[in-house]
CSV table of C-alpha atoms in Angstrom, one decimal:
chain,number,residue,atom,x,y,z
A,13,MET,CA,-18.9,16.0,-19.8
A,14,LYS,CA,-18.4,12.6,-21.5
A,15,ILE,CA,-17.2,10.3,-18.7
A,16,GLY,CA,-18.3,10.5,-15.1
A,17,VAL,CA,-16.5,8.7,-12.3
A,18,ILE,CA,-17.9,7.8,-8.9
A,19,ALA,CA,-14.9,7.0,-6.6
A,20,ASP,CA,-15.3,5.4,-3.2
A,21,ASP,CA,-12.3,7.2,-1.7
A,22,PHE,CA,-10.2,10.3,-2.3
A,23,THR,CA,-6.9,8.8,-3.4
A,24,GLY,CA,-8.7,6.5,-5.8
A,25,ALA,CA,-10.4,9.5,-7.3
A,26,SER,CA,-7.2,11.4,-7.9
A,27,ASP,CA,-5.7,8.2,-9.3
A,28,ILE,CA,-8.3,7.7,-12.0
A,29,ALA,CA,-8.4,11.5,-12.6
A,30,LEU,CA,-4.7,11.3,-13.6
A,31,THR,CA,-5.4,8.4,-15.9
A,32,LEU,CA,-8.1,10.4,-17.7
A,33,ALA,CA,-6.0,13.6,-17.8
A,34,GLU,CA,-2.9,11.8,-19.3
A,35,ALA,CA,-5.3,10.3,-21.9
A,36,GLY,CA,-6.0,13.9,-23.0
A,37,MET,CA,-9.2,14.8,-21.2
A,38,ALA,CA,-9.9,18.0,-19.3
A,39,VAL,CA,-10.6,16.7,-15.8
A,40,SER,CA,-11.7,18.0,-12.4
A,41,GLN,CA,-12.0,16.1,-9.2
A,42,PHE,CA,-14.9,17.1,-7.0
A,43,ILE,CA,-15.0,16.5,-3.2
A,44,GLY,CA,-18.4,15.1,-2.6
A,45,VAL,CA,-21.4,15.7,-4.9
A,46,PRO,CA,-21.3,19.3,-6.2
A,47,GLU,CA,-24.4,21.5,-5.7
A,48,GLY,CA,-24.2,23.4,-9.0
A,49,ALA,CA,-23.3,22.7,-12.6
A,50,ALA,CA,-19.7,21.9,-13.6
A,51,ASP,CA,-17.6,23.8,-16.1
A,52,ALA,CA,-19.0,23.0,-19.5
A,53,ALA,CA,-15.4,22.7,-20.9
A,54,LEU,CA,-14.7,19.6,-18.8
A,55,ASP,CA,-14.5,16.3,-20.6
A,56,ALA,CA,-14.6,14.2,-17.4
A,57,GLY,CA,-15.6,14.7,-13.8
A,58,VAL,CA,-14.5,12.6,-10.9
A,59,VAL,CA,-16.7,12.7,-7.8
A,60,ALA,CA,-14.7,11.7,-4.8
A,61,LEU,CA,-16.8,10.1,-2.0
A,62,LYS,CA,-15.7,8.7,1.3
A,63,SER,CA,-17.8,5.6,1.0
A,64,ARG,CA,-15.5,2.6,0.9
A,65,THR,CA,-16.1,1.6,4.5
A,66,ALA,CA,-19.5,3.3,4.8
A,67,PRO,CA,-22.6,1.3,5.7
A,68,VAL,CA,-24.3,-0.2,2.6
A,69,ALA,CA,-27.4,2.1,2.6
A,70,GLU,CA,-25.2,5.2,3.0
A,71,ALA,CA,-22.8,4.2,0.3
A,72,ILE,CA,-25.7,3.5,-2.1
A,73,ALA,CA,-27.3,6.8,-1.4
A,74,GLN,CA,-24.1,8.8,-2.0
A,75,SER,CA,-23.2,6.9,-5.1
A,76,LEU,CA,-26.7,7.3,-6.7
A,77,ALA,CA,-26.6,11.0,-5.9
A,78,ALA,CA,-23.2,11.3,-7.6
A,79,CYS,CA,-24.5,9.3,-10.6
A,80,ASP,CA,-27.5,11.6,-11.0
A,81,TRP,CA,-25.3,14.7,-10.9
A,82,LEU,CA,-22.9,13.3,-13.5
A,83,LEU,CA,-25.8,12.3,-15.8
A,84,ALA,CA,-27.1,15.9,-15.4
A,85,GLN,CA,-23.7,17.1,-16.7
A,86,GLY,CA,-24.2,15.1,-19.8
A,87,CYS,CA,-22.0,12.1,-19.0
A,88,ALA,CA,-22.5,9.2,-21.5
A,89,GLN,CA,-20.5,6.7,-19.5
A,90,ILE,CA,-20.2,6.1,-15.7
A,91,ILE,CA,-17.3,4.4,-13.9
A,92,PHE,CA,-17.6,3.1,-10.4
A,93,LYS,CA,-14.0,3.4,-9.2
A,94,VAL,CA,-13.0,1.0,-6.5
A,95,CYS,CA,-9.5,0.2,-5.1
A,96,SER,CA,-7.2,-1.8,-7.2
A,97,THR,CA,-7.1,-4.3,-4.3
A,98,PHE,CA,-11.0,-4.4,-4.4
A,99,ASP,CA,-11.1,-3.5,-0.7
A,100,SER,CA,-14.3,-4.9,0.7
A,101,THR,CA,-15.4,-7.6,3.1
A,102,PRO,CA,-18.3,-10.1,2.4
A,103,GLU,CA,-20.5,-7.5,4.1
A,104,GLY,CA,-19.0,-4.7,2.1
A,105,ASN,CA,-20.7,-2.3,-0.3
A,106,ILE,CA,-19.0,-2.8,-3.7
A,107,GLY,CA,-21.7,-5.3,-4.8
A,108,PRO,CA,-24.7,-3.4,-3.5
A,109,VAL,CA,-23.5,-0.1,-5.0
A,110,LEU,CA,-22.7,-1.7,-8.3
A,111,ASP,CA,-26.2,-3.3,-8.3
A,112,ALA,CA,-27.9,0.0,-7.5
A,113,LEU,CA,-25.9,1.8,-10.3
A,114,ALA,CA,-26.7,-0.9,-12.8
A,115,ASP,CA,-30.4,-0.6,-11.9
A,116,ARG,CA,-30.3,3.2,-12.3
A,117,LEU,CA,-28.5,3.0,-15.6
A,118,GLY,CA,-30.2,-0.1,-17.0
A,119,ALA,CA,-26.8,-1.7,-17.4
A,120,GLU,CA,-26.2,-5.5,-18.0
A,121,GLY,CA,-23.0,-7.5,-18.5
A,122,VAL,CA,-21.2,-4.8,-16.4
A,123,ILE,CA,-17.4,-5.1,-16.9
A,124,THR,CA,-15.5,-5.2,-13.5
A,125,CYS,CA,-11.7,-5.2,-13.6
A,126,PRO,CA,-9.5,-3.6,-10.8
A,127,ALA,CA,-6.3,-4.5,-12.7
A,128,PHE,CA,-3.5,-1.9,-12.8
A,129,PRO,CA,-0.4,-3.7,-14.2
A,130,GLU,CA,1.8,-0.6,-13.9
A,131,ASN,CA,1.3,-0.8,-10.1
A,132,GLY,CA,1.5,-4.6,-9.9
A,133,ARG,CA,-2.2,-5.4,-9.9
A,134,SER,CA,-3.4,-8.0,-12.3
A,135,VAL,CA,-6.4,-10.2,-12.7
A,136,TYR,CA,-5.9,-13.8,-14.0
A,137,MET,CA,-8.5,-16.5,-14.1
A,138,GLY,CA,-10.7,-14.3,-12.0
A,139,HIS,CA,-8.1,-14.0,-9.2
A,140,LEU,CA,-6.6,-10.7,-8.2
A,141,PHE,CA,-2.8,-10.6,-7.8
A,142,VAL,CA,-0.6,-8.0,-6.2
A,143,GLY,CA,2.8,-8.4,-7.8
A,144,ASP,CA,3.4,-12.2,-8.1
A,145,VAL,CA,1.2,-13.2,-5.1
A,146,PRO,CA,-2.5,-13.6,-4.7
A,147,LEU,CA,-4.4,-10.8,-3.0
A,148,ASN,CA,-4.9,-12.7,0.2
A,149,GLU,CA,-1.2,-13.3,0.6
A,150,SER,CA,-0.1,-9.7,-0.2
A,151,GLY,CA,-0.6,-8.2,3.2
A,152,MET,CA,-4.1,-7.1,2.4
A,153,GLN,CA,-5.4,-10.0,4.5
A,154,ASN,CA,-4.2,-7.9,7.5
A,155,HIS,CA,-6.0,-4.6,6.5
A,156,PRO,CA,-7.5,-3.1,9.6
A,157,LEU,CA,-10.8,-2.2,8.0
A,158,THR,CA,-11.2,-4.3,4.9
A,159,PRO,CA,-9.2,-7.5,5.3
A,160,MET,CA,-9.1,-9.3,1.9
A,161,THR,CA,-8.9,-13.1,2.6
A,162,ASP,CA,-9.9,-14.3,-0.9
A,163,SER,CA,-8.3,-13.5,-4.2
A,164,ASP,CA,-11.1,-14.8,-6.3
A,165,LEU,CA,-13.1,-11.7,-7.3
A,166,ARG,CA,-15.9,-13.9,-8.6
A,167,ARG,CA,-16.6,-15.2,-5.1
A,168,VAL,CA,-16.0,-11.8,-3.5
A,169,LEU,CA,-18.4,-10.0,-5.7
A,170,ALA,CA,-21.0,-12.8,-5.8
A,171,ALA,CA,-21.1,-12.7,-1.9
A,172,GLN,CA,-22.2,-9.1,-2.1
A,173,SER,CA,-24.3,-8.9,-5.3
A,174,SER,CA,-27.8,-10.1,-6.0
A,175,ARG,CA,-26.8,-10.4,-9.7
A,176,PRO,CA,-25.0,-13.3,-11.4
A,177,VAL,CA,-21.2,-12.8,-11.8
A,178,GLY,CA,-19.5,-14.1,-14.9
A,179,HIS,CA,-15.9,-14.2,-16.1
A,180,VAL,CA,-14.0,-13.4,-19.3
A,181,ALA,CA,-10.6,-15.1,-19.3
A,182,ALA,CA,-7.2,-13.8,-20.3
A,183,LEU,CA,-7.0,-15.7,-23.6
A,184,THR,CA,-10.3,-14.1,-24.7
A,185,VAL,CA,-9.1,-10.7,-23.7
A,186,MET,CA,-5.8,-11.2,-25.6
A,187,ALA,CA,-7.9,-12.0,-28.7
A,188,GLY,CA,-9.1,-8.3,-28.7
A,189,ALA,CA,-12.1,-6.1,-28.2
A,190,GLU,CA,-14.5,-8.0,-30.5
A,191,ALA,CA,-13.8,-11.2,-28.7
A,192,ILE,CA,-14.3,-9.5,-25.3
A,193,ARG,CA,-17.5,-8.0,-26.5
A,194,ALA,CA,-18.8,-11.3,-27.8
A,195,ALA,CA,-18.0,-13.0,-24.5
A,196,LEU,CA,-19.8,-10.5,-22.2
A,197,PRO,CA,-22.9,-12.0,-20.6
A,198,ARG,CA,-26.3,-10.5,-21.3
A,199,GLU,CA,-27.0,-9.9,-17.6
A,200,GLY,CA,-25.3,-9.3,-14.3
A,201,HIS,CA,-21.7,-8.4,-13.8
A,202,VAL,CA,-18.5,-9.9,-15.2
A,203,ILE,CA,-15.0,-10.1,-13.9
A,204,VAL,CA,-12.6,-9.5,-16.9
A,205,ASP,CA,-9.0,-10.7,-16.7
A,206,ALA,CA,-6.2,-8.2,-17.5
A,207,ILE,CA,-2.4,-8.8,-17.0
A,208,ARG,CA,-1.1,-6.1,-19.3
A,209,ASP,CA,-1.9,-2.4,-20.1
A,210,ALA,CA,-2.7,-3.7,-23.7
A,211,ASP,CA,-5.4,-5.8,-22.2
A,212,LEU,CA,-7.0,-2.8,-20.5
A,213,MET,CA,-6.8,-0.9,-23.8
A,214,GLU,CA,-8.8,-3.7,-25.5
A,215,ILE,CA,-11.2,-3.8,-22.6
A,216,GLY,CA,-11.7,0.0,-23.2
A,217,LYS,CA,-12.5,-0.6,-26.8
A,218,ALA,CA,-14.9,-3.3,-26.0
A,219,ALA,CA,-16.7,-1.0,-23.5
A,220,LYS,CA,-17.5,1.7,-26.1
A,221,GLY,CA,-21.1,2.6,-25.5
A,222,ALA,CA,-21.3,0.8,-22.2
A,223,ALA,CA,-23.4,2.7,-19.6
A,224,LEU,CA,-21.4,1.4,-16.6
A,225,LEU,CA,-18.1,-0.1,-15.7
A,226,CYS,CA,-16.4,-0.9,-12.4
A,227,GLY,CA,-12.7,-1.1,-11.6
A,228,GLY,CA,-9.5,0.5,-10.6
A,229,SER,CA,-8.0,3.5,-12.5
A,230,GLY,CA,-6.7,1.1,-15.2
A,231,ILE,CA,-10.2,0.6,-16.4
A,232,ALA,CA,-10.1,4.1,-17.8
A,233,LEU,CA,-7.0,3.7,-19.9
A,234,GLY,CA,-8.8,2.8,-23.1
A,235,LEU,CA,-12.0,4.9,-22.7
A,236,PRO,CA,-11.0,8.5,-23.7
A,237,ALA,CA,-10.0,7.3,-27.2
A,238,ASN,CA,-13.6,6.2,-27.7
A,239,PHE,CA,-14.4,9.9,-27.4
A,240,GLY,CA,-11.7,11.1,-29.8
A,241,HIS,CA,-9.0,12.0,-27.2
A,242,SER,CA,-5.3,11.4,-27.5
A,243,PRO,CA,-2.6,11.2,-24.7
A,244,ALA,CA,-1.3,14.5,-23.3
A,245,THR,CA,0.8,15.7,-20.3
A,246,PRO,CA,-1.2,17.6,-17.7
A,247,ALA,CA,0.2,21.1,-16.9
A,248,TRP,CA,1.5,22.0,-13.4
A,249,GLU,CA,2.3,25.3,-11.8
A,250,PRO,CA,4.8,24.7,-9.0
A,251,VAL,CA,3.8,25.6,-5.4
A,252,LYS,CA,6.5,26.8,-3.0
A,253,GLY,CA,6.3,27.1,0.7
A,254,PRO,CA,6.4,25.0,3.9
A,255,GLY,CA,5.5,21.3,3.5
A,256,VAL,CA,4.5,18.3,5.6
A,257,VAL,CA,3.9,14.6,5.2
A,258,LEU,CA,0.8,13.0,6.9
A,259,SER,CA,0.7,9.2,6.9
A,260,GLY,CA,-2.1,7.1,8.3
A,261,SER,CA,-1.8,4.1,6.0
A,262,CYS,CA,-0.6,0.8,7.5
A,263,SER,CA,0.3,-0.9,4.2
A,264,ARG,CA,3.7,-2.5,3.7
A,265,ALA,CA,4.7,0.0,1.1
A,266,THR,CA,3.8,3.0,3.2
A,267,ARG,CA,5.5,1.6,6.3
A,268,GLY,CA,8.7,1.3,4.2
A,269,GLN,CA,8.3,4.9,2.9
A,270,VAL,CA,7.8,6.1,6.5
A,271,ALA,CA,11.0,4.3,7.6
A,272,ARG,CA,12.9,5.8,4.7
A,273,TYR,CA,11.7,9.4,5.3
A,274,LYS,CA,12.3,9.2,9.0
A,275,ALA,CA,16.0,8.9,8.2
A,276,LEU,CA,15.8,12.3,6.4
A,277,ALA,CA,13.4,14.5,8.3
A,278,PRO,CA,12.0,15.2,11.7
A,279,HIS,CA,9.1,12.8,12.6
A,280,ARG,CA,6.4,12.4,15.1
A,281,GLU,CA,4.4,9.3,15.7
A,282,ILE,CA,0.7,9.5,16.8
A,283,SER,CA,-0.6,6.4,18.6
A,284,ALA,CA,-4.2,5.4,18.8
A,285,ALA,CA,-4.2,5.9,22.5
A,286,GLU,CA,-3.0,9.5,22.1
A,287,ALA,CA,-5.7,10.2,19.5
A,288,VAL,CA,-8.5,8.6,21.4
A,289,LYS,CA,-7.6,10.1,24.8
A,290,GLY,CA,-6.8,13.5,23.4
A,291,GLU,CA,-3.3,13.4,24.7
A,292,VAL,CA,-2.0,15.4,21.7
A,293,THR,CA,-3.6,18.6,20.4
A,294,THR,CA,-3.8,20.0,16.9
A,295,GLU,CA,-2.2,23.3,17.9
A,296,GLU,CA,0.7,21.5,19.6
A,297,LEU,CA,1.3,19.4,16.5
A,298,ALA,CA,1.0,22.4,14.2
A,299,ASP,CA,3.5,24.3,16.3
A,300,TRP,CA,6.0,21.4,16.1
A,301,VAL,CA,5.5,21.1,12.3
A,302,LEU,CA,6.1,24.8,11.6
A,303,ALA,CA,9.2,24.8,13.8
A,304,GLN,CA,11.0,22.3,11.6
A,305,GLU,CA,13.4,23.5,8.8
A,306,VAL,CA,12.8,20.3,6.7
A,307,PRO,CA,9.2,19.2,5.9
A,308,PRO,CA,8.4,16.8,8.8
A,309,LEU,CA,6.5,13.6,9.0
A,310,VAL,CA,3.5,13.1,11.3
A,311,TYR,CA,2.4,9.4,11.1
A,312,SER,CA,0.2,6.7,12.7
A,313,SER,CA,1.3,4.0,10.2
A,314,ALA,CA,1.8,1.0,12.6
A,315,ASP,CA,2.4,-2.7,12.1
A,316,PRO,CA,-0.8,-4.8,11.8
A,317,GLU,CA,-0.2,-6.2,15.3
A,318,VAL,CA,-0.1,-2.8,16.8
A,319,VAL,CA,-3.3,-1.7,15.0
A,320,LYS,CA,-5.0,-4.9,16.1
A,321,ALA,CA,-4.1,-4.3,19.7
A,322,ALA,CA,-5.4,-0.8,19.6
A,323,GLN,CA,-8.7,-2.1,18.0
A,324,GLU,CA,-9.1,-4.6,20.8
A,325,ILE,CA,-8.6,-1.9,23.5
A,326,PHE,CA,-10.7,1.0,21.9
A,327,GLY,CA,-12.8,-0.7,19.3
A,328,LYS,CA,-12.1,-0.8,15.5
A,329,GLY,CA,-14.2,2.3,14.6
A,330,VAL,CA,-13.2,4.4,17.6
A,331,ALA,CA,-9.4,4.3,17.1
A,332,ALA,CA,-9.7,4.9,13.3
A,333,GLU,CA,-12.1,7.8,13.7
A,334,ALA,CA,-10.0,9.5,16.3
A,335,ILE,CA,-6.9,9.3,14.2
A,336,GLU,CA,-8.7,10.5,11.1
A,337,GLN,CA,-10.2,13.4,12.9
A,338,LEU,CA,-6.8,14.4,14.3
A,339,PHE,CA,-5.3,14.4,10.8
A,340,SER,CA,-8.3,16.4,9.4
A,341,ASP,CA,-8.0,19.0,12.1
A,342,LEU,CA,-4.2,19.1,11.7
A,343,ALA,CA,-4.4,19.6,7.9
A,344,ALA,CA,-6.9,22.4,8.4
A,345,THR,CA,-4.7,24.2,10.9
A,346,LEU,CA,-1.5,23.8,8.9
A,347,ALA,CA,-3.2,25.1,5.7
A,348,ALA,CA,-4.6,28.1,7.6
A,349,ARG,CA,-1.1,28.8,9.0
A,350,GLY,CA,0.6,28.8,5.6
A,351,VAL,CA,1.7,25.3,4.8
A,352,ALA,CA,1.5,25.1,1.1
A,353,ARG,CA,2.5,21.4,0.3
A,354,ILE,CA,0.8,18.5,2.0
A,355,VAL,CA,1.7,14.9,1.1
A,356,VAL,CA,-0.8,12.4,2.4
A,357,ALA,CA,-0.5,8.6,2.6
A,358,GLY,CA,-3.7,6.4,2.9
A,359,GLY,CA,-7.1,6.6,1.4
A,360,GLU,CA,-8.9,7.3,4.7
A,361,THR,CA,-6.3,9.8,5.8
A,362,SER,CA,-6.4,11.6,2.5
A,363,GLY,CA,-10.1,11.9,2.7
A,364,ALA,CA,-9.8,13.4,6.2
A,365,ALA,CA,-7.1,15.8,5.1
A,366,VAL,CA,-9.0,17.0,2.0
A,367,GLN,CA,-12.1,17.5,4.1
A,368,GLY,CA,-10.1,19.3,6.7
A,369,VAL,CA,-8.8,21.9,4.3
A,370,GLN,CA,-12.4,22.3,3.0
A,371,ALA,CA,-11.5,21.5,-0.6
A,372,ARG,CA,-14.4,21.4,-3.0
A,373,ALA,CA,-12.5,20.8,-6.2
A,374,LEU,CA,-9.0,19.7,-7.2
A,375,ARG,CA,-7.1,20.6,-10.3
A,376,ILE,CA,-5.3,17.6,-11.7
A,377,GLY,CA,-1.6,18.1,-12.5
A,378,MET,CA,1.4,16.0,-13.4
A,379,ARG,CA,2.2,12.5,-12.3
A,380,LEU,CA,4.2,12.1,-9.1
A,381,ALA,CA,4.2,8.3,-9.2
A,382,ALA,CA,2.0,5.7,-10.9
A,383,GLY,CA,-1.5,6.4,-9.9
A,384,VAL,CA,-0.6,9.6,-7.9
A,385,PRO,CA,-1.0,13.0,-9.5
A,386,ALA,CA,-0.1,16.4,-8.1
A,387,VAL,CA,-3.3,18.2,-7.2
A,388,ARG,CA,-4.0,21.9,-6.5
A,389,VAL,CA,-6.8,22.9,-4.3
A,390,GLU,CA,-9.0,25.4,-6.2
A,391,GLY,CA,-9.3,28.6,-4.2
A,392,ASP,CA,-7.5,31.8,-3.3
A,393,ARG,CA,-4.6,30.3,-1.4
A,394,PRO,CA,-1.8,28.3,-3.0
A,395,LEU,CA,-2.2,24.7,-1.7
A,396,ALA,CA,-0.8,21.7,-3.4
A,397,MET,CA,-1.4,18.1,-2.3
A,398,ALA,CA,-0.4,14.6,-3.1
A,399,LEU,CA,-3.0,12.0,-2.1
A,400,LYS,CA,-1.4,8.5,-2.2
A,401,SER,CA,-3.1,5.1,-1.8
A,402,GLY,CA,-1.3,3.0,0.8
A,403,ASN,CA,0.6,0.7,-1.6
A,404,PHE,CA,1.5,3.2,-4.2
A,405,GLY,CA,4.8,5.0,-4.8
A,406,GLY,CA,8.4,4.0,-4.5
A,407,PRO,CA,10.5,3.9,-1.3
A,408,ASP,CA,11.4,7.7,-1.6
A,409,PHE,CA,7.9,8.8,-2.5
A,410,PHE,CA,7.6,11.4,0.3
A,411,SER,CA,10.7,13.3,-0.5
A,412,GLU,CA,10.2,13.0,-4.3
A,413,ALA,CA,6.6,14.3,-4.1
A,414,LEU,CA,7.5,17.3,-2.0
A,415,ALA,CA,10.2,18.3,-4.4
A,416,LEU,CA,8.0,17.8,-7.5
A,417,LEU,CA,5.1,19.8,-6.0
A,418,ALA,CA,7.6,22.7,-5.6
A,419,GLY,CA,9.1,22.3,-9.1
A,420,GLU,CA,12.4,21.3,-7.6
A,421,ALA,CA,12.9,17.9,-9.3
């Protein structure tokens, strides 16, 4: 391997895996830290962790274990993949994990940039924007687990890190790779502006030889060329068979996608109370899903006010864990009973579903939407999945993804 990625959730892992695959690299996504050696033919490996909301010590331990495994596979460059909305509270783990990785790799002046212009994420003057609004006005301020109330990434990262946090401004980035490289500090971390894909390509050139980077999937756009790779279209073998949509994300985009798909297909909402109290069973839900002629929707994507009310009644962790466990068990049951296409919305929900079907590695396929590849679970049974971050995809993503997985679009 040449490039190794440590991703703090499952959808982010498949997102950056697609970026690397479309840049011409042979890529596999691993679920957790593998026990054995990887295929020597791989150019890049993405280790998907479920550490975004994990306690700091646990997130550090998992990330260092992933780093050590990737280094053992020969990786010359490590990327710490975080969400393009930099999901983390002041007590979060992005800073501590980045510090630990930098210490392990002896890295200084670590470039940090979660920009992904194609999906409306840009960094300007150190502030993260979603579309044309600051992060803290984008709806992310209402996230049930990682509310983002400050768009200034310098302040966000400095509140978590023991290292100094610098900044490379957009005008310097636009001057090109040499200017970026000259502006990088000799120590600590540095937020680098990016408002165009061209900026990320220059950042990639500037990062040639860097031991460590941090960012969203866009941070990988310019890196494969440093290793001699050229853009290519990942291959995909269609998967036919029954399908289902599982949605646990409460983002604005996903709630819109849920509303659109409800008009087309059977749907079943799962409330926090039902999940916590065990008022709905996995077998009952699986029977209902398999009885539908059109791939149905099972969702818990509620408005922020509903989520907040459930948290006040049951506790923040209790409600989330109960819903995740239900989705995990449901995915396992449906896969065992022949469902061959599973579209999942939400990072935590995707992690639960992937763990439920006991996937160990995912083969990266074609693009379903910006940042969302088709993935095939490696194993004996045909099982295709789409793992979507909350805010990704267009209004009709669910129906489009199901069709694309089956080769029908």
